[in-house]
CSV table of C-alpha atoms in Angstrom, one decimal:
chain,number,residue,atom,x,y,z
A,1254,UNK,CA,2.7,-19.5,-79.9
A,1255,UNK,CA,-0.4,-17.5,-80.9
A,1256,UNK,CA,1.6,-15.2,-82.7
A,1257,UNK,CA,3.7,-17.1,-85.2
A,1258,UNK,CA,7.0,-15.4,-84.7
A,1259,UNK,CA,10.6,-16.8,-87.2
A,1260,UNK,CA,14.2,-15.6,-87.5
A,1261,UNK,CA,15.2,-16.1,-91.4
A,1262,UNK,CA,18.1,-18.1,-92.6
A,1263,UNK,CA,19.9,-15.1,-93.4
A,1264,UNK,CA,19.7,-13.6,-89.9
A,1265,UNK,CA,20.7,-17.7,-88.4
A,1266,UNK,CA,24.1,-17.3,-90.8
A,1267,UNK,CA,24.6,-13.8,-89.6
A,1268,UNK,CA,24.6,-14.6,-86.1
A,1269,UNK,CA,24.7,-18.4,-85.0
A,1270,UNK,CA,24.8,-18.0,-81.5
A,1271,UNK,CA,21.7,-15.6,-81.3
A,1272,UNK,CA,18.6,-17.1,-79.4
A,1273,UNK,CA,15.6,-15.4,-77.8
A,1274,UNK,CA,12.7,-16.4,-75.6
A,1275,UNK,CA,9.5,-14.9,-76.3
A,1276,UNK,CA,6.5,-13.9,-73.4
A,1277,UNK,CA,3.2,-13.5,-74.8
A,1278,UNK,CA,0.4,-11.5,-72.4
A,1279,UNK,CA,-2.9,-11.2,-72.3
A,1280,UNK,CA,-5.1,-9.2,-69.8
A,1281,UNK,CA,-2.8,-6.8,-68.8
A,1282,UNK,CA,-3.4,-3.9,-67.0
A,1283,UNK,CA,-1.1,-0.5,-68.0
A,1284,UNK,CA,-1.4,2.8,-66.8
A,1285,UNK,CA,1.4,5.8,-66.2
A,1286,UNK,CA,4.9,4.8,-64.4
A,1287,UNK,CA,4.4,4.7,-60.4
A,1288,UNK,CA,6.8,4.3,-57.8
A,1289,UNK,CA,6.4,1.0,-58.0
A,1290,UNK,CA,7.7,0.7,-61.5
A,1291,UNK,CA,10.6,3.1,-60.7
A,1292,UNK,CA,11.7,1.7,-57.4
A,1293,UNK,CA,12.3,-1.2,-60.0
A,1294,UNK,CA,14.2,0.4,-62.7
A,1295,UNK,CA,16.2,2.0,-59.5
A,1296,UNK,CA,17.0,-1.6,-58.3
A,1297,UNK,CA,17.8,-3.0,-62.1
A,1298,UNK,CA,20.7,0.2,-62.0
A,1299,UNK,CA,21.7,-1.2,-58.8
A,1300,UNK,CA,22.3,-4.7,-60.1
A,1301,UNK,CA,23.7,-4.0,-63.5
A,1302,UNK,CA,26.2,-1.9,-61.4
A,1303,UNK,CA,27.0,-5.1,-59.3
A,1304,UNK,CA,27.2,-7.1,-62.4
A,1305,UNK,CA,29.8,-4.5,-64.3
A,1306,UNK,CA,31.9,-4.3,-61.4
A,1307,UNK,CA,33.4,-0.7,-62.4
A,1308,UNK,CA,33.7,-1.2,-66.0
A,1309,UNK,CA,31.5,0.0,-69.3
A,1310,UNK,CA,28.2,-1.8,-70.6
A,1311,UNK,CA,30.4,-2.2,-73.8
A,1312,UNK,CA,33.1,-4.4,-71.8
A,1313,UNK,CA,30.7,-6.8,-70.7
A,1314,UNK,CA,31.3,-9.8,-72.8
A,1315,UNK,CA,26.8,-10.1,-74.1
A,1316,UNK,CA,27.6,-6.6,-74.8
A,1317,UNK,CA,30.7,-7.1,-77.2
A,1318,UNK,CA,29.2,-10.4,-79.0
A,1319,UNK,CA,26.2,-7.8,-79.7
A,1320,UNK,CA,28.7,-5.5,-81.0
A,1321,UNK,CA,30.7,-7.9,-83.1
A,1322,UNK,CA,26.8,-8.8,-84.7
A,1323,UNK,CA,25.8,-5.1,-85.5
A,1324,UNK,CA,29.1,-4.5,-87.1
A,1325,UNK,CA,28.6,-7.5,-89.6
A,1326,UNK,CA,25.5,-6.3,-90.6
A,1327,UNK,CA,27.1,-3.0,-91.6
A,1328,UNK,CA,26.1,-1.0,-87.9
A,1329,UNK,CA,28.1,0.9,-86.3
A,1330,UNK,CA,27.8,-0.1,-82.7
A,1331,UNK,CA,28.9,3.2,-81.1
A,1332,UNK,CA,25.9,5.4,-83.2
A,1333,UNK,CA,23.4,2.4,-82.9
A,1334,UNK,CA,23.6,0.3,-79.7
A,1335,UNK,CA,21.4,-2.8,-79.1
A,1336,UNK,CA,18.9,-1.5,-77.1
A,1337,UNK,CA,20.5,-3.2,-73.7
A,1338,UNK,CA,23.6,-1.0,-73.7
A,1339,UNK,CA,22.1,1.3,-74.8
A,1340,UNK,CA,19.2,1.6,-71.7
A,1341,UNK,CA,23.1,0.5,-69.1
A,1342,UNK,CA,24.4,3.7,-70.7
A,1343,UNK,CA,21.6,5.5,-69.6
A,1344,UNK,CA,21.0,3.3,-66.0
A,1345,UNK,CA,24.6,4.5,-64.9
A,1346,UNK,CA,24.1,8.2,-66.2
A,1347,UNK,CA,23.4,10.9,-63.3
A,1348,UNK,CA,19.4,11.3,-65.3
A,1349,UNK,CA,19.0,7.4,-64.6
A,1350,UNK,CA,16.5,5.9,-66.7
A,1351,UNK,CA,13.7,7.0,-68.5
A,1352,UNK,CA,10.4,6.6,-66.9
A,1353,UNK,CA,7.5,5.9,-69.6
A,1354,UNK,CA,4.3,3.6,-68.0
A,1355,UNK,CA,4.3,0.2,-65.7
A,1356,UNK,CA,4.6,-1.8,-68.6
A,1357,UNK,CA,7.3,-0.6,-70.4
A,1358,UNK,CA,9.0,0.3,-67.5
A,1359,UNK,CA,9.0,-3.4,-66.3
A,1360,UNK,CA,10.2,-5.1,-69.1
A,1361,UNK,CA,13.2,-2.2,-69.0
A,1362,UNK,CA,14.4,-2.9,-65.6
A,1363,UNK,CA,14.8,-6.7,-66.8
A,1364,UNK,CA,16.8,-5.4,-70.2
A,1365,UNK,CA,19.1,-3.6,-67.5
A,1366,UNK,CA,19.2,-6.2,-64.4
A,1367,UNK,CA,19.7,-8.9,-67.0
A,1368,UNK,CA,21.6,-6.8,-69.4
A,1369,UNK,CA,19.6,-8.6,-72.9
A,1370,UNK,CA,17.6,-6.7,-75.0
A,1371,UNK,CA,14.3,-7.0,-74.0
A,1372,UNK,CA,10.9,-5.4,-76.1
A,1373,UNK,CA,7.5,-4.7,-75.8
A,1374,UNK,CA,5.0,-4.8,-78.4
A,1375,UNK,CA,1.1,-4.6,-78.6
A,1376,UNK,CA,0.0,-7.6,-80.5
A,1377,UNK,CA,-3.5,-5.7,-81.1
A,1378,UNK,CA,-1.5,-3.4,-83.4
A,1379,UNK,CA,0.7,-6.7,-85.0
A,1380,UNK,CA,-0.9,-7.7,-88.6
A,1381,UNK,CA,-0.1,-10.9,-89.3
A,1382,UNK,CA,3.4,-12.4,-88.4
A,1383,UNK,CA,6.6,-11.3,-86.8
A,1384,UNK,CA,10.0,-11.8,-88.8
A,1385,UNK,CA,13.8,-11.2,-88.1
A,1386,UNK,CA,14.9,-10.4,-92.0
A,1387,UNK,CA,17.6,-8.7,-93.8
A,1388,UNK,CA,16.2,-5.8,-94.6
A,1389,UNK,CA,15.0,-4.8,-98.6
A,1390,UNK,CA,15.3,-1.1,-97.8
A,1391,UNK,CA,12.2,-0.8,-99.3
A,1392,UNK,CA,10.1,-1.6,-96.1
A,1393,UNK,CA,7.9,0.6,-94.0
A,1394,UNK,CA,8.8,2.3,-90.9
A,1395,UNK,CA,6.7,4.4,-88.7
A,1396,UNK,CA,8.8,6.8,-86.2
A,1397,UNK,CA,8.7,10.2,-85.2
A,1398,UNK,CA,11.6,13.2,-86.2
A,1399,UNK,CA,11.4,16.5,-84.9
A,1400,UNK,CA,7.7,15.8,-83.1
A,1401,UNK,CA,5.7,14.7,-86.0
A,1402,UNK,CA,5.0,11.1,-87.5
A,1403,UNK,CA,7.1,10.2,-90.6
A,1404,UNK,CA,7.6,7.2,-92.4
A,1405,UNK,CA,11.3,5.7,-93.2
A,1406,UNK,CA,12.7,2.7,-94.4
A,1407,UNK,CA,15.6,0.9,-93.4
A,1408,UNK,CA,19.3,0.1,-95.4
A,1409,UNK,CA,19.5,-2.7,-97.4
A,1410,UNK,CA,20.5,-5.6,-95.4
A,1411,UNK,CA,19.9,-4.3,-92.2
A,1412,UNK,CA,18.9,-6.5,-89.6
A,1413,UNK,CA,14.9,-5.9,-88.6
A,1414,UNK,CA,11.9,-7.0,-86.9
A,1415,UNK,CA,9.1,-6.9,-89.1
A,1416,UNK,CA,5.5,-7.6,-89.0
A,1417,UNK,CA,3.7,-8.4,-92.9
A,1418,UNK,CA,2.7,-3.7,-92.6
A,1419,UNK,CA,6.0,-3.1,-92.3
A,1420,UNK,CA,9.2,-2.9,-90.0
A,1421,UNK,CA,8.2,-3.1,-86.1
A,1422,UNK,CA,11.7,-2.4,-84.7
A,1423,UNK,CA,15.4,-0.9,-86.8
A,1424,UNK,CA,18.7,-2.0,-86.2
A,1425,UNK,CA,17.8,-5.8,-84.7
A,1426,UNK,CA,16.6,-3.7,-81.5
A,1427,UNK,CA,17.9,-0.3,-82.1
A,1428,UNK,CA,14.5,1.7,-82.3
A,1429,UNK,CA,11.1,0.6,-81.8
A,1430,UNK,CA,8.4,1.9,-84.3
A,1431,UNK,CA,5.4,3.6,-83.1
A,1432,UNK,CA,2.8,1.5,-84.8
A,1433,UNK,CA,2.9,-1.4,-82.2
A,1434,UNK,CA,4.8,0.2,-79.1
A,1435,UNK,CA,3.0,-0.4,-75.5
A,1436,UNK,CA,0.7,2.6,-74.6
A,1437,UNK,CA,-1.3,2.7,-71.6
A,1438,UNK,CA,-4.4,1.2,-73.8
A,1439,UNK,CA,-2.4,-1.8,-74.0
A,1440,UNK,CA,-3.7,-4.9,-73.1
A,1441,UNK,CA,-2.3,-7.8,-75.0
A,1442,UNK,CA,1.5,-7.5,-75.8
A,1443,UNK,CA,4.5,-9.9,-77.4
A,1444,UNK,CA,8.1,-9.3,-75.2
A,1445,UNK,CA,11.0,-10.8,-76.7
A,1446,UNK,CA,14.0,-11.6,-74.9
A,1447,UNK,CA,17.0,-11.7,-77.3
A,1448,UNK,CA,20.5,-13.0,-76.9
A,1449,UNK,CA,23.9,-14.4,-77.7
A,1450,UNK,CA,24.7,-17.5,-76.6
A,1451,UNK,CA,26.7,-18.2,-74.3
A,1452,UNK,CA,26.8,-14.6,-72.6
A,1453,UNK,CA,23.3,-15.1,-70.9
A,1454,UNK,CA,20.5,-16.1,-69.1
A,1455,UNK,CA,17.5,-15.7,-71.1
A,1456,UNK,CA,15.3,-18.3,-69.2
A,1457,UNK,CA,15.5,-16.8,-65.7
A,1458,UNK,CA,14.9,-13.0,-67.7
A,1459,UNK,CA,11.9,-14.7,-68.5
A,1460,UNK,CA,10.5,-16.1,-65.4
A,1461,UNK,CA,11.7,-12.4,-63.9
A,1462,UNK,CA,9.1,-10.7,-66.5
A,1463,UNK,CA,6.8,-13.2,-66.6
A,1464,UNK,CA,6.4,-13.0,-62.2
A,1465,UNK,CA,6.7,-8.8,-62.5
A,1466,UNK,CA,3.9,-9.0,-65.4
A,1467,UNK,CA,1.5,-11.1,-62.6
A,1468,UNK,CA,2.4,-8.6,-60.0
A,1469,UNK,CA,1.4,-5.5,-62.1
A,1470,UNK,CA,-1.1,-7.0,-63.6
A,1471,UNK,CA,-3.2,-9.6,-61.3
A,1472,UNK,CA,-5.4,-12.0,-63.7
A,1473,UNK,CA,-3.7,-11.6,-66.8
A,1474,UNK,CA,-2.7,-14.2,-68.7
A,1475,UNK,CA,1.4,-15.1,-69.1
A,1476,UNK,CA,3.3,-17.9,-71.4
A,1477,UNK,CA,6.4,-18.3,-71.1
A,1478,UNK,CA,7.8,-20.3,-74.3
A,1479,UNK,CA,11.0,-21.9,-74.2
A,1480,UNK,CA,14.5,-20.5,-75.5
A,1481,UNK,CA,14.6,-20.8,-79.5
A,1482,UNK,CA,18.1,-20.6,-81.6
A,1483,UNK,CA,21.5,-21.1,-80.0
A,1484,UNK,CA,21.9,-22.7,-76.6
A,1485,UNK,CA,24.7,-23.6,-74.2
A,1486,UNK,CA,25.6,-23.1,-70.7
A,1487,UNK,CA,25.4,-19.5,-69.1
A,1488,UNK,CA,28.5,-18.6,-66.8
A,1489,UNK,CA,28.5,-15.2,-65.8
A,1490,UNK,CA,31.5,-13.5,-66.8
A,1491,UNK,CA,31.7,-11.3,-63.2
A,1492,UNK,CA,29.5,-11.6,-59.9
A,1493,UNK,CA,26.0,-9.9,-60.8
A,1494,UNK,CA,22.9,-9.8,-58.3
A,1495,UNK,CA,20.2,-11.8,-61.3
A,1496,UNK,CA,20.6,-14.9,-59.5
């Protein structure tokens, strides 16, 4: 990888079976959500429907193993939801899912057809290297509370990305920071797939992002590098439309 990316042996104990693929880009092309972008987060709804079958993102067997993680860490999963359920929660609500630009729209709809975690970040804005750590509490991070920037930190232990500035995403993938968050000025990004093994299909997320990235983005530049951590055999739990 260009970007050296590494999970810490504190984050392997935690969770064993986690494993994530990582999709590095250069030369994309952004620019405000279309109707292209949201005919695609309408179809990803459609599928994770299929896939649930009538019951709650939280049911869904990825969904509990990411549950069981958060709560071992000292989360609790019903306040902060890995970023998947949280985006099904919102897929199967009557506002549907938020619209922000092509990009991040994209890499959405694969978190909800695919139900993983899936994130975006501007590697232009990425100082140095990425790490998943236990958190000191004494880290940086850059959000936003009540319209204006602030700076918080994270618990102690916590699970977080970080980058060697500071803490790029909370809560494993709870909240992304605005420091390195796709804007339509983006060009170059880092999307990381993340998952519990066995409860997914990270590889054909990733050639799903990877041919949706070439579509939006004609020219640009896409690697696809192969699953890292856990691994076994993906059997989905209920009929889905991914395949």
């Amino acid at each position: 990888m260009t970007l050296a990316l590494t999970v810490s042996d504190e984050v392997r104990t935690l969770a064993p079976a986690f494993t994530h693929v990582a999709v590095e880009a250069t030369g994309l092309v952004n620019a405000p959500s279309d109707a292209a972008s949201s005919a695609l987060l309408d179809d990803a709804a459609r599928r994770l429907a299929q896939r649930l079958a009538g019951r709650a993102p939280h049911e869904d067997p990825h969904m509990a193993a990411w549950r069981a993680v958060y709560t071992a860490f000292g989360s609790k999963p019903n306040r902060t939801r890995n970023s998947a359920e949280a985006l099904a929660k919102r897929a199967l609500a009557d506002g549907g899912l938020p619209r922000v630009n092509r990009l991040v729209d994209v890499y959405n709809a694969i978190s909800v057809a695919h139900l993983v975690p899936v994130g975006g970040e501007d590697t232009g804005h990425i100082v140095g290297s990425m790490s998943l750590v236990r958190a000191s509490g004494e880290e940086p991070f850059h959000t936003v509370a009540g319209g204006e920037p602030v700076v918080e930190h994270p618990d102690a232990g916590e699970v977080v990305w970080r980058d060697d500035e500071g803490v790029t995403c909370r809560r494993w993938n709870w909240r992304q920071g605005v420091r390195t968050r796709l804007t339509e000025q983006s060009a170059d990004a880092l999307f990381l797939l993340e998952g519990m093994a066995p409860h997914c299909d990270l590889v054909a997320a990733g050639a799903e992002l990877a041919e949706l990235l070439e579509k939006f983005s004609p020219g640009a530049r896409i690697t696809v590098h192969p699953p890292v951590g856990a691994s076994a055999p993906f059997t989905p739990s209920a009929p889905s439309a991914q395949e």
